[in-house]
């Protein structure tokens, strides 16, 4: 089982942001996109519910997490760079 902490650290390192920015209210794309990817990976790789994931990301609402998961699914389908990022991060976290 992967921890949310591991996911947040790995995604932050991959995108060159601070882990603290995962919890911040900042919405600029350079922070929001990695945060959405981290939420998506948390949903895929842990047994946490949407509300639990929201709490792990600075007390966000469960609907925010649902939106992030749907958004990343869309990015994966339409943007090969994000698809590759997600695949790479998934494989790094899997072991």
Short mmCIF file of C-alpha atoms in Angstrom, two decimals:
data_model
loop_
_atom_site.label_atom_id
_atom_site.label_comp_id
_atom_site.label_asym_id
_atom_site.label_seq_id
_atom_site.Cartn_x
_atom_site.Cartn_y
_atom_site.Cartn_z
CA UNK A 1 0.00 0.00 0.00
CA UNK A 2 1.38 3.38 -1.02
CA UNK A 3 0.99 6.29 1.40
CA UNK A 4 -0.46 9.67 0.44
CA UNK A 5 2.76 11.16 1.76
CA UNK A 6 4.81 9.08 -0.70
CA UNK A 7 2.55 10.12 -3.58
CA UNK A 8 2.72 13.82 -2.67
CA UNK A 9 6.52 13.75 -2.30
CA UNK A 10 7.07 11.86 -5.57
CA UNK A 11 4.69 14.06 -7.59
CA UNK A 12 6.09 17.28 -6.10
CA UNK A 13 9.65 16.16 -6.92
CA UNK A 14 8.64 15.16 -10.46
CA UNK A 15 7.05 18.54 -11.18
CA UNK A 16 9.59 20.62 -9.25
CA UNK A 17 7.20 22.08 -6.68
CA UNK A 18 7.28 21.98 -2.88
CA UNK A 19 5.12 19.41 -1.09
CA UNK A 20 3.60 22.32 0.86
CA UNK A 21 2.10 23.59 -2.40
CA UNK A 22 -0.06 20.45 -2.55
CA UNK A 23 -1.96 21.88 0.44
CA UNK A 24 -1.94 25.52 -0.60
CA UNK A 25 -4.88 27.45 -2.00
CA UNK A 26 -2.84 28.38 -5.09
CA UNK A 27 -4.60 27.58 -8.32
CA UNK A 28 -1.98 28.44 -10.90
CA UNK A 29 -1.58 25.63 -13.38
CA UNK A 30 2.01 24.86 -12.33
CA UNK A 31 0.68 23.91 -8.88
CA UNK A 32 -2.88 22.82 -9.66
CA UNK A 33 -1.94 20.28 -12.34
CA UNK A 34 0.55 18.35 -10.15
CA UNK A 35 -1.95 18.49 -7.27
CA UNK A 36 -4.63 16.99 -9.52
CA UNK A 37 -2.21 14.27 -10.66
CA UNK A 38 -1.39 13.51 -7.01
CA UNK A 39 -5.10 13.31 -6.14
CA UNK A 40 -5.68 11.01 -9.12
CA UNK A 41 -2.80 8.72 -8.11
CA UNK A 42 -4.04 8.70 -4.50
CA UNK A 43 -7.47 7.55 -5.72
CA UNK A 44 -5.93 4.87 -7.95
CA UNK A 45 -3.26 3.56 -5.57
CA UNK A 46 -4.92 3.76 -2.15
CA UNK A 47 -8.24 2.68 -0.65
CA UNK A 48 -9.06 6.22 0.52
CA UNK A 49 -12.46 7.74 -0.23
CA UNK A 50 -12.89 11.11 -1.97
CA UNK A 51 -13.52 12.95 1.35
CA UNK A 52 -10.45 11.29 2.92
CA UNK A 53 -8.29 12.31 -0.04
CA UNK A 54 -9.64 15.88 0.20
CA UNK A 55 -8.55 16.03 3.84
CA UNK A 56 -5.03 14.87 2.87
CA UNK A 57 -4.77 17.77 0.41
CA UNK A 58 -5.35 20.72 2.70
CA UNK A 59 -8.98 20.05 3.60
CA UNK A 60 -10.38 20.19 0.09
CA UNK A 61 -13.97 19.19 -0.63
CA UNK A 62 -14.62 15.69 -1.99
CA UNK A 63 -16.08 17.24 -5.16
CA UNK A 64 -12.70 18.89 -5.80
CA UNK A 65 -11.06 15.46 -5.67
CA UNK A 66 -13.71 13.99 -7.99
CA UNK A 67 -13.09 16.84 -10.43
CA UNK A 68 -9.31 16.25 -10.25
CA UNK A 69 -9.71 12.53 -10.99
CA UNK A 70 -11.99 13.23 -13.97
CA UNK A 71 -9.69 15.99 -15.22
CA UNK A 72 -6.61 13.78 -15.10
CA UNK A 73 -8.49 10.99 -16.89
CA UNK A 74 -9.21 13.55 -19.61
CA UNK A 75 -5.58 14.69 -19.72
CA UNK A 76 -4.40 11.08 -19.99
CA UNK A 77 -6.71 10.55 -22.96
CA UNK A 78 -5.72 13.79 -24.73
CA UNK A 79 -2.20 14.74 -23.68
CA UNK A 80 0.52 12.13 -24.17
CA UNK A 81 2.96 14.06 -21.96
CA UNK A 82 0.64 13.88 -18.95
CA UNK A 83 -0.20 10.27 -19.78
CA UNK A 84 3.53 9.48 -19.69
CA UNK A 85 4.01 11.42 -16.43
CA UNK A 86 1.17 9.53 -14.76
CA UNK A 87 2.45 6.16 -16.03
CA UNK A 88 5.98 6.93 -14.84
CA UNK A 89 4.81 8.11 -11.41
CA UNK A 90 2.54 5.08 -11.07
CA UNK A 91 5.41 2.69 -11.78
CA UNK A 92 7.78 4.53 -9.42
CA UNK A 93 5.20 4.38 -6.62
CA UNK A 94 4.23 0.76 -7.24
CA UNK A 95 7.47 -0.54 -5.76
#
